[in-house]
PDB file of C-alpha atoms and ligand atoms in Angstrom:
ATOM      1  CA  MET A   1      -7.204 -26.317 113.459  1.00 63.00           C
ATOM      2  CA  ASN A   2      -7.769 -29.624 115.188  1.00 87.00           C
ATOM      3  CA  GLU A   3      -9.514 -29.478 118.560  1.00 91.00           C
ATOM      4  CA  ILE A   4      -8.673 -32.141 121.132  1.00 94.00           C
ATOM      5  CA  LYS A   5     -10.768 -32.333 124.274  1.00 94.00           C
ATOM      6  CA  VAL A   6      -9.515 -34.306 127.242  1.00 95.00           C
ATOM      7  CA  ALA A   7     -11.415 -34.802 130.505  1.00 94.00           C
ATOM      8  CA  VAL A   8      -9.368 -35.450 133.654  1.00 95.00           C
ATOM      9  CA  LEU A   9     -11.681 -37.413 135.929  1.00 94.00           C
ATOM     10  CA  GLY A  10     -11.451 -38.993 139.374  1.00 94.00           C
ATOM     11  CA  SER A  11     -12.647 -38.524 142.907  1.00 94.00           C
ATOM     12  CA  GLU A  12     -11.993 -35.634 145.235  1.00 92.00           C
ATOM     13  CA  GLY A  13      -8.392 -34.800 146.099  1.00 94.00           C
ATOM     14  CA  VAL A  14      -6.682 -37.362 143.868  1.00 96.00           C
ATOM     15  CA  GLY A  15      -4.626 -34.621 142.246  1.00 95.00           C
ATOM     16  CA  LYS A  16      -6.471 -33.856 139.007  1.00 95.00           C
ATOM     17  CA  SER A  17      -5.721 -30.125 139.204  1.00 93.00           C
ATOM     18  CA  ALA A  18      -2.172 -30.809 140.368  1.00 95.00           C
ATOM     19  CA  LEU A  19      -1.553 -32.983 137.266  1.00 96.00           C
ATOM     20  CA  ILE A  20      -3.069 -30.438 134.876  1.00 95.00           C
ATOM     21  CA  VAL A  21      -1.225 -27.513 136.452  1.00 94.00           C
ATOM     22  CA  ARG A  22       2.016 -29.543 136.444  1.00 96.00           C
ATOM     23  CA  PHE A  23       1.577 -30.184 132.724  1.00 96.00           C
ATOM     24  CA  LEU A  24       0.656 -26.600 131.857  1.00 95.00           C
ATOM     25  CA  THR A  25       3.118 -24.730 134.070  1.00 93.00           C
ATOM     26  CA  ARG A  26       5.746 -27.412 134.921  1.00 91.00           C
ATOM     27  CA  ARG A  27       5.189 -26.530 138.560  1.00 91.00           C
ATOM     28  CA  PHE A  28       3.611 -28.484 141.376  1.00 90.00           C
ATOM     29  CA  ILE A  29       1.191 -26.335 143.279  1.00 82.00           C
ATOM     30  CA  GLY A  30       0.545 -27.922 146.669  1.00 77.00           C
ATOM     31  CA  GLU A  31      -2.747 -26.307 147.465  1.00 74.00           C
ATOM     32  CA  TYR A  32      -4.844 -25.532 144.487  1.00 67.00           C
ATOM     33  CA  ALA A  33      -8.079 -23.800 145.487  1.00 66.00           C
ATOM     34  CA  SER A  34     -10.870 -24.385 143.020  1.00 65.00           C
ATOM     35  CA  SER A  35     -14.543 -24.458 143.757  1.00 63.00           C
ATOM     36  CA  SER A  36     -15.834 -24.838 140.248  1.00 69.00           C
ATOM     37  CA  GLU A  37     -15.106 -26.901 137.180  1.00 74.00           C
ATOM     38  CA  CYS A  38     -12.960 -25.318 134.512  1.00 87.00           C
ATOM     39  CA  ILE A  39     -11.532 -25.844 131.067  1.00 90.00           C
ATOM     40  CA  TYR A  40      -7.873 -25.069 130.475  1.00 93.00           C
ATOM     41  CA  ARG A  41      -6.727 -24.335 126.928  1.00 94.00           C
ATOM     42  CA  LYS A  42      -3.327 -24.856 125.421  1.00 95.00           C
ATOM     43  CA  ARG A  43      -1.964 -24.668 121.878  1.00 94.00           C
ATOM     44  CA  LEU A  44       0.336 -27.499 120.933  1.00 91.00           C
ATOM     45  CA  SER A  45       2.079 -28.687 117.847  1.00 89.00           C
ATOM     46  CA  VAL A  46       1.776 -32.374 116.935  1.00 85.00           C
ATOM     47  CA  ASP A  47       3.703 -33.603 113.882  1.00 82.00           C
ATOM     48  CA  GLY A  48       4.153 -29.950 112.908  1.00 86.00           C
ATOM     49  CA  LYS A  49       0.395 -29.308 112.952  1.00 88.00           C
ATOM     50  CA  PRO A  50      -1.219 -26.921 115.433  1.00 92.00           C
ATOM     51  CA  ILE A  51      -3.665 -28.395 117.927  1.00 93.00           C
ATOM     52  CA  ASN A  52      -6.027 -26.618 120.277  1.00 95.00           C
ATOM     53  CA  LEU A  53      -6.086 -28.676 123.453  1.00 96.00           C
ATOM     54  CA  GLN A  54      -8.902 -28.297 125.960  1.00 96.00           C
ATOM     55  CA  LEU A  55      -8.475 -29.909 129.376  1.00 96.00           C
ATOM     56  CA  TYR A  56     -11.549 -30.329 131.505  1.00 92.00           C
ATOM     57  CA  ASP A  57     -11.003 -30.263 135.263  1.00 91.00           C
ATOM     58  CA  PRO A  58     -14.257 -31.004 137.053  1.00 86.00           C
ATOM     59  CA  CYS A  59     -14.942 -30.051 140.586  1.00 70.00           C
ATOM     60  CA  SER A  60     -15.432 -33.229 142.622  1.00 64.00           C
ATOM     61  CA  GLN A  61     -19.099 -32.626 143.339  1.00 55.00           C
ATOM     62  CA  ALA A  62     -19.665 -33.076 139.582  1.00 48.00           C
ATOM     63  CA  TYR A  63     -19.645 -36.865 140.133  1.00 49.00           C
ATOM     64  CA  GLU A  64     -22.858 -36.836 142.059  1.00 49.00           C
ATOM     65  CA  GLY A  65     -25.147 -37.231 139.059  1.00 46.00           C
ATOM     66  CA  ARG A  66     -24.679 -39.848 136.388  1.00 48.00           C
ATOM     67  CA  SER A  67     -25.975 -37.416 133.775  1.00 48.00           C
ATOM     68  CA  THR A  68     -23.096 -35.045 134.501  1.00 71.00           C
ATOM     69  CA  VAL A  69     -20.531 -37.768 133.996  1.00 75.00           C
ATOM     70  CA  ASN A  70     -22.439 -38.760 130.893  1.00 78.00           C
ATOM     71  CA  GLU A  71     -22.092 -35.203 129.564  1.00 80.00           C
ATOM     72  CA  GLN A  72     -18.389 -35.159 130.349  1.00 80.00           C
ATOM     73  CA  ILE A  73     -17.960 -38.436 128.512  1.00 83.00           C
ATOM     74  CA  GLN A  74     -19.865 -37.218 125.477  1.00 84.00           C
ATOM     75  CA  TRP A  75     -17.835 -33.988 125.438  1.00 87.00           C
ATOM     76  CA  ALA A  76     -14.354 -35.485 125.563  1.00 91.00           C
ATOM     77  CA  HIS A  77     -12.240 -37.247 122.965  1.00 91.00           C
ATOM     78  CA  GLY A  78      -9.947 -38.720 125.602  1.00 93.00           C
ATOM     79  CA  PHE A  79      -9.977 -39.476 129.328  1.00 95.00           C
ATOM     80  CA  ILE A  80      -7.354 -39.390 132.033  1.00 97.00           C
ATOM     81  CA  VAL A  81      -8.918 -41.197 134.973  1.00 97.00           C
ATOM     82  CA  VAL A  82      -6.975 -40.508 138.158  1.00 98.00           C
ATOM     83  CA  TYR A  83      -6.882 -42.233 141.533  1.00 98.00           C
ATOM     84  CA  ASP A  84      -4.645 -41.793 144.557  1.00 98.00           C
ATOM     85  CA  ILE A  85      -2.512 -44.880 145.277  1.00 98.00           C
ATOM     86  CA  SER A  86      -2.854 -44.177 149.012  1.00 98.00           C
ATOM     87  CA  ASP A  87      -6.669 -44.079 148.873  1.00 98.00           C
ATOM     88  CA  ARG A  88      -8.480 -47.299 148.007  1.00 98.00           C
ATOM     89  CA  SER A  89     -11.888 -45.668 147.629  1.00 98.00           C
ATOM     90  CA  SER A  90     -10.503 -43.360 144.923  1.00 98.00           C
ATOM     91  CA  PHE A  91      -9.412 -46.486 143.001  1.00 98.00           C
ATOM     92  CA  LEU A  92     -12.933 -47.896 143.209  1.00 98.00           C
ATOM     93  CA  THR A  93     -14.310 -44.598 141.891  1.00 96.00           C
ATOM     94  CA  ALA A  94     -11.772 -44.648 139.047  1.00 97.00           C
ATOM     95  CA  LYS A  95     -12.837 -48.223 138.243  1.00 97.00           C
ATOM     96  CA  ALA A  96     -16.490 -47.154 138.077  1.00 95.00           C
ATOM     97  CA  ILE A  97     -15.640 -44.198 135.832  1.00 93.00           C
ATOM     98  CA  VAL A  98     -13.601 -46.359 133.445  1.00 94.00           C
ATOM     99  CA  HIS A  99     -16.472 -48.858 133.205  1.00 93.00           C
ATOM    100  CA  LEU A 100     -18.920 -46.036 132.568  1.00 91.00           C
ATOM    101  CA  ILE A 101     -16.757 -44.553 129.814  1.00 90.00           C
ATOM    102  CA  ARG A 102     -16.606 -47.916 128.084  1.00 88.00           C
ATOM    103  CA  GLU A 103     -20.311 -48.467 128.534  1.00 86.00           C
ATOM    104  CA  LEU A 104     -21.322 -45.035 127.242  1.00 81.00           C
ATOM    105  CA  GLY A 105     -18.479 -44.478 124.784  1.00 68.00           C
ATOM    106  CA  LEU A 106     -18.520 -47.861 123.125  1.00 52.00           C
ATOM    107  CA  GLY A 107     -22.160 -48.581 123.822  1.00 45.00           C
ATOM    108  CA  THR A 108     -23.199 -45.818 121.453  1.00 44.00           C
ATOM    109  CA  GLY A 109     -20.726 -47.169 118.910  1.00 49.00           C
ATOM    110  CA  LYS A 110     -19.487 -43.595 118.690  1.00 53.00           C
ATOM    111  CA  ARG A 111     -15.776 -44.240 118.821  1.00 60.00           C
ATOM    112  CA  ASN A 112     -13.103 -46.721 119.651  1.00 65.00           C
ATOM    113  CA  VAL A 113     -11.799 -45.643 123.038  1.00 73.00           C
ATOM    114  CA  ASP A 114      -9.099 -48.269 123.530  1.00 75.00           C
ATOM    115  CA  SER A 115      -6.176 -45.840 123.292  1.00 86.00           C
ATOM    116  CA  LEU A 116      -8.137 -42.930 124.687  1.00 93.00           C
ATOM    117  CA  ILE A 117      -8.557 -43.965 128.317  1.00 95.00           C
ATOM    118  CA  PHE A 118      -5.566 -43.654 130.614  1.00 97.00           C
ATOM    119  CA  LEU A 119      -5.807 -44.952 134.153  1.00 98.00           C
ATOM    120  CA  VAL A 120      -3.379 -42.950 136.288  1.00 98.00           C
ATOM    121  CA  GLY A 121      -2.339 -43.777 139.847  1.00 98.00           C
ATOM    122  CA  ASN A 122      -1.128 -40.501 141.332  1.00 98.00           C
ATOM    123  CA  LYS A 123       0.850 -39.717 144.523  1.00 98.00           C
ATOM    124  CA  GLN A 124       3.449 -42.430 143.986  1.00 98.00           C
ATOM    125  CA  ASP A 125       5.646 -40.506 146.439  1.00 97.00           C
ATOM    126  CA  LEU A 126       3.225 -41.733 149.135  1.00 98.00           C
ATOM    127  CA  CYS A 127       4.066 -45.391 148.450  1.00 96.00           C
ATOM    128  CA  HIS A 128       4.702 -45.981 152.178  1.00 97.00           C
ATOM    129  CA  MET A 129       0.928 -45.417 152.596  1.00 98.00           C
ATOM    130  CA  ARG A 130      -0.033 -47.434 149.543  1.00 98.00           C
ATOM    131  CA  GLU A 131      -3.539 -48.941 149.511  1.00 98.00           C
ATOM    132  CA  VAL A 132      -3.696 -49.909 145.848  1.00 98.00           C
ATOM    133  CA  ARG A 133      -1.178 -52.392 144.520  1.00 98.00           C
ATOM    134  CA  ARG A 134       0.295 -51.638 141.135  1.00 97.00           C
ATOM    135  CA  GLU A 135      -0.614 -55.145 139.873  1.00 98.00           C
ATOM    136  CA  GLU A 136      -4.243 -54.632 140.784  1.00 97.00           C
ATOM    137  CA  ALA A 137      -4.419 -51.437 138.740  1.00 98.00           C
ATOM    138  CA  GLN A 138      -2.586 -53.138 135.868  1.00 98.00           C
ATOM    139  CA  CYS A 139      -5.224 -55.875 135.943  1.00 97.00           C
ATOM    140  CA  LEU A 140      -8.036 -53.340 135.777  1.00 97.00           C
ATOM    141  CA  ALA A 141      -6.321 -51.572 132.878  1.00 97.00           C
ATOM    142  CA  ALA A 142      -5.904 -54.881 131.012  1.00 96.00           C
ATOM    143  CA  GLU A 143      -9.513 -55.858 131.707  1.00 94.00           C
ATOM    144  CA  CYS A 144     -10.820 -52.484 130.478  1.00 92.00           C
ATOM    145  CA  ARG A 145      -8.276 -52.230 127.659  1.00 91.00           C
ATOM    146  CA  CYS A 146      -6.870 -48.918 128.768  1.00 94.00           C
ATOM    147  CA  GLN A 147      -3.347 -47.702 129.383  1.00 95.00           C
ATOM    148  CA  PHE A 148      -1.973 -47.596 132.896  1.00 97.00           C
ATOM    149  CA  TYR A 149       0.528 -45.233 134.500  1.00 98.00           C
ATOM    150  CA  GLU A 150       1.659 -44.637 138.029  1.00 98.00           C
ATOM    151  CA  LEU A 151       3.399 -41.403 138.955  1.00 97.00           C
ATOM    152  CA  SER A 152       3.562 -38.435 141.257  1.00 97.00           C
ATOM    153  CA  ALA A 153       2.419 -34.972 140.221  1.00 98.00           C
ATOM    154  CA  ALA A 154       4.538 -33.713 143.101  1.00 97.00           C
ATOM    155  CA  GLU A 155       7.776 -35.284 141.847  1.00 96.00           C
ATOM    156  CA  HIS A 156       7.532 -36.132 138.161  1.00 93.00           C
ATOM    157  CA  HIS A 157       7.171 -33.366 135.646  1.00 94.00           C
ATOM    158  CA  GLN A 158       8.409 -35.310 132.608  1.00 96.00           C
ATOM    159  CA  GLU A 159       6.170 -38.313 133.199  1.00 97.00           C
ATOM    160  CA  VAL A 160       3.151 -36.051 133.617  1.00 97.00           C
ATOM    161  CA  ALA A 161       3.939 -34.164 130.400  1.00 96.00           C
ATOM    162  CA  LEU A 162       4.462 -37.468 128.553  1.00 96.00           C
ATOM    163  CA  ILE A 163       1.020 -38.726 129.518  1.00 97.00           C
ATOM    164  CA  PHE A 164      -0.727 -35.597 128.286  1.00 97.00           C
ATOM    165  CA  PHE A 165       1.257 -35.527 125.010  1.00 94.00           C
ATOM    166  CA  LYS A 166       0.548 -39.212 124.426  1.00 95.00           C
ATOM    167  CA  MET A 167      -3.152 -38.661 124.975  1.00 95.00           C
ATOM    168  CA  VAL A 168      -3.162 -35.737 122.524  1.00 94.00           C
ATOM    169  CA  GLN A 169      -1.354 -37.855 119.943  1.00 92.00           C
ATOM    170  CA  ASN A 170      -3.783 -40.754 120.344  1.00 91.00           C
ATOM    171  CA  ALA A 171      -6.810 -38.463 120.193  1.00 89.00           C
ATOM    172  CA  ASN A 172      -5.378 -36.734 117.153  1.00 87.00           C
ATOM    173  CA  VAL A 173      -4.896 -40.034 115.304  1.00 80.00           C
ATOM    174  CA  GLY A 174      -8.455 -41.014 116.257  1.00 62.00           C
ATOM    175  CA  SER A 175      -9.954 -37.782 114.971  1.00 64.00           C
ATOM    176  CA  LYS A 176      -7.966 -38.000 111.700  1.00 59.00           C
ATOM    177  CA  ALA A 177      -9.232 -41.537 111.131  1.00 55.00           C
ATOM    178  CA  LYS A 178     -12.776 -40.354 111.837  1.00 54.00           C
ATOM    179  CA  GLU A 179     -12.336 -37.509 109.353  1.00 54.00           C
ATOM    180  CA  ARG A 180     -11.027 -39.930 106.721  1.00 53.00           C
ATOM    181  CA  ARG A 181     -14.044 -42.185 107.283  1.00 49.00           C
ATOM    182  CA  ARG A 182     -16.369 -39.189 106.905  1.00 49.00           C
ATOM    183  CA  ARG A 183     -14.638 -37.701 103.856  1.00 47.00           C
ATOM    184  CA  PRO A 184     -15.759 -39.283 100.584  1.00 45.00           C
ATOM    185  CA  SER A 185     -13.006 -41.058  98.687  1.00 46.00           C
ATOM    186  CA  GLY A 186     -11.685 -39.542  95.438  1.00 46.00           C
ATOM    187  CA  SER A 187     -13.872 -41.625  93.137  1.00 46.00           C
ATOM    188  CA  MET A 188     -16.888 -41.208  95.434  1.00 43.00           C
ATOM    189  CA  ALA A 189     -16.319 -37.421  95.421  1.00 44.00           C
ATOM    190  CA  LYS A 190     -16.257 -37.466  91.612  1.00 45.00           C
ATOM    191  CA  LEU A 191     -19.457 -39.490  91.534  1.00 39.00           C
ATOM    192  CA  ILE A 192     -21.157 -37.029  93.908  1.00 39.00           C
ATOM    193  CA  ASN A 193     -19.971 -34.115  91.782  1.00 45.00           C
ATOM    194  CA  ASN A 194     -21.299 -35.781  88.648  1.00 46.00           C
ATOM    195  CA  VAL A 195     -24.659 -36.527  90.231  1.00 40.00           C
ATOM    196  CA  PHE A 196     -25.069 -33.041  91.679  1.00 40.00           C
ATOM    197  CA  GLY A 197     -23.591 -31.309  88.654  1.00 45.00           C
ATOM    198  CA  LYS A 198     -20.607 -29.556  90.237  1.00 44.00           C
ATOM    199  CA  ARG A 199     -18.388 -29.202  87.184  1.00 43.00           C
ATOM    200  CA  ARG A 200     -15.048 -27.547  86.750  1.00 43.00           C
ATOM    201  CA  LYS A 201     -15.156 -24.507  84.512  1.00 38.00           C
ATOM    202  CA  SER A 202     -13.153 -25.041  81.384  1.00 38.00           C
ATOM    203  CA  VAL A 203     -10.905 -22.147  80.321  1.00 33.00           C
TER     204      VAL A 203
HETATM  205  N1  GTP B   1       1.974 -36.220 148.116  1.00 56.09           N
HETATM  206  C1  GTP B   1       1.332 -35.819 147.018  1.00 56.09           C
HETATM  207  N2  GTP B   1       0.289 -34.988 147.131  1.00 56.09           N
HETATM  208  C2  GTP B   1      -0.335 -34.616 145.976  1.00 56.09           C
HETATM  209  C3  GTP B   1       0.061 -35.071 144.707  1.00 56.09           C
HETATM  210  N3  GTP B   1      -0.771 -34.535 143.783  1.00 56.09           N
HETATM  211  C4  GTP B   1      -1.644 -33.782 144.463  1.00 56.09           C
HETATM  212  N4  GTP B   1      -1.383 -33.816 145.768  1.00 56.09           N
HETATM  213  C5  GTP B   1      -2.104 -33.147 146.864  1.00 56.09           C
HETATM  214  O1  GTP B   1      -3.435 -33.659 146.908  1.00 56.09           O
HETATM  215  C6  GTP B   1      -4.342 -32.634 147.292  1.00 56.09           C
HETATM  216  C7  GTP B   1      -5.451 -32.543 146.266  1.00 56.09           C
HETATM  217  O2  GTP B   1      -4.897 -32.142 145.004  1.00 56.09           O
HETATM  218  P1  GTP B   1      -5.812 -31.487 143.877  1.00 56.09           P
HETATM  219  O3  GTP B   1      -4.969 -31.297 142.677  1.00 56.09           O
HETATM  220  O4  GTP B   1      -6.542 -30.288 144.402  1.00 56.09           O
HETATM  221  O5  GTP B   1      -6.851 -32.670 143.680  1.00 56.09           O
HETATM  222  P2  GTP B   1      -8.185 -32.666 142.780  1.00 56.09           P
HETATM  223  O6  GTP B   1      -8.372 -34.055 142.319  1.00 56.09           O
HETATM  224  O7  GTP B   1      -8.113 -31.611 141.725  1.00 56.09           O
HETATM  225  O8  GTP B   1      -9.255 -32.307 143.871  1.00 56.09           O
HETATM  226  P3  GTP B   1     -10.732 -31.657 143.658  1.00 56.09           P
HETATM  227  O9  GTP B   1     -10.561 -30.344 142.926  1.00 56.09           O
HETATM  228  O10 GTP B   1     -11.238 -31.495 145.057  1.00 56.09           O
HETATM  229  O11 GTP B   1     -11.519 -32.635 142.897  1.00 56.09           O
HETATM  230  C8  GTP B   1      -3.511 -31.346 147.403  1.00 56.09           C
HETATM  231  O12 GTP B   1      -3.215 -31.152 148.752  1.00 56.09           O
HETATM  232  C9  GTP B   1      -2.250 -31.651 146.617  1.00 56.09           C
HETATM  233  O13 GTP B   1      -1.132 -30.967 147.119  1.00 56.09           O
HETATM  234  C10 GTP B   1       1.184 -35.964 144.621  1.00 56.09           C
HETATM  235  O14 GTP B   1       1.614 -36.434 143.578  1.00 56.09           O
HETATM  236  N5  GTP B   1       1.766 -36.307 145.828  1.00 56.09           N
END
């Protein structure tokens, strides 16, 4: 079964847990008490194939060390980087995280992360207190070649679910392509079998 690992990153209180819980339970839980990082698991079906989804929800203090973020980036196939539209500093943190993902993810040449980073402005219901303009976030997304969404975990269940499903689909396509690259082609497989003497038994 295909495993898809998605890390939901962002600074303290931007609504990472609220988004994950909204996706998993359809409910918005106003106060979500968590003092430690956790991984949520969910089984999904994509194109009729079962997928084991793992969602990583860090505790905010996890951002203190670069090595921790590095580990999170190495662990995940896809990233949902969240900021709060009513908190400018959370946008700057999101910007730094997106840059770091590109630096570490692409720097190692490990994978193409273009469709695997989503920048998400949460708490759209607080637009009367907005500190981050939509256009500014769109610019960052274009500059970093990632996808941009703005929504409210408090008010939008469908939009939240759509983002997670889209991420799973993109990550799934990426992992299939990687598998195809790794798997020897038909003629190459035959050549390997010939060289190493794996013959079919004749009956
Ligand atoms: N108005 C509004 N509040 C939200 C929304 N999403 C989350 N919140 C509130 O923001 C606060 C923080 O939400 P969390 O989901 O705990 O945020 P977090 O990013 O997981 O926070 P840490 O676990 O501390 O990193 C809570 O009081 C939520 O009720 C939203 O869309 N709109």
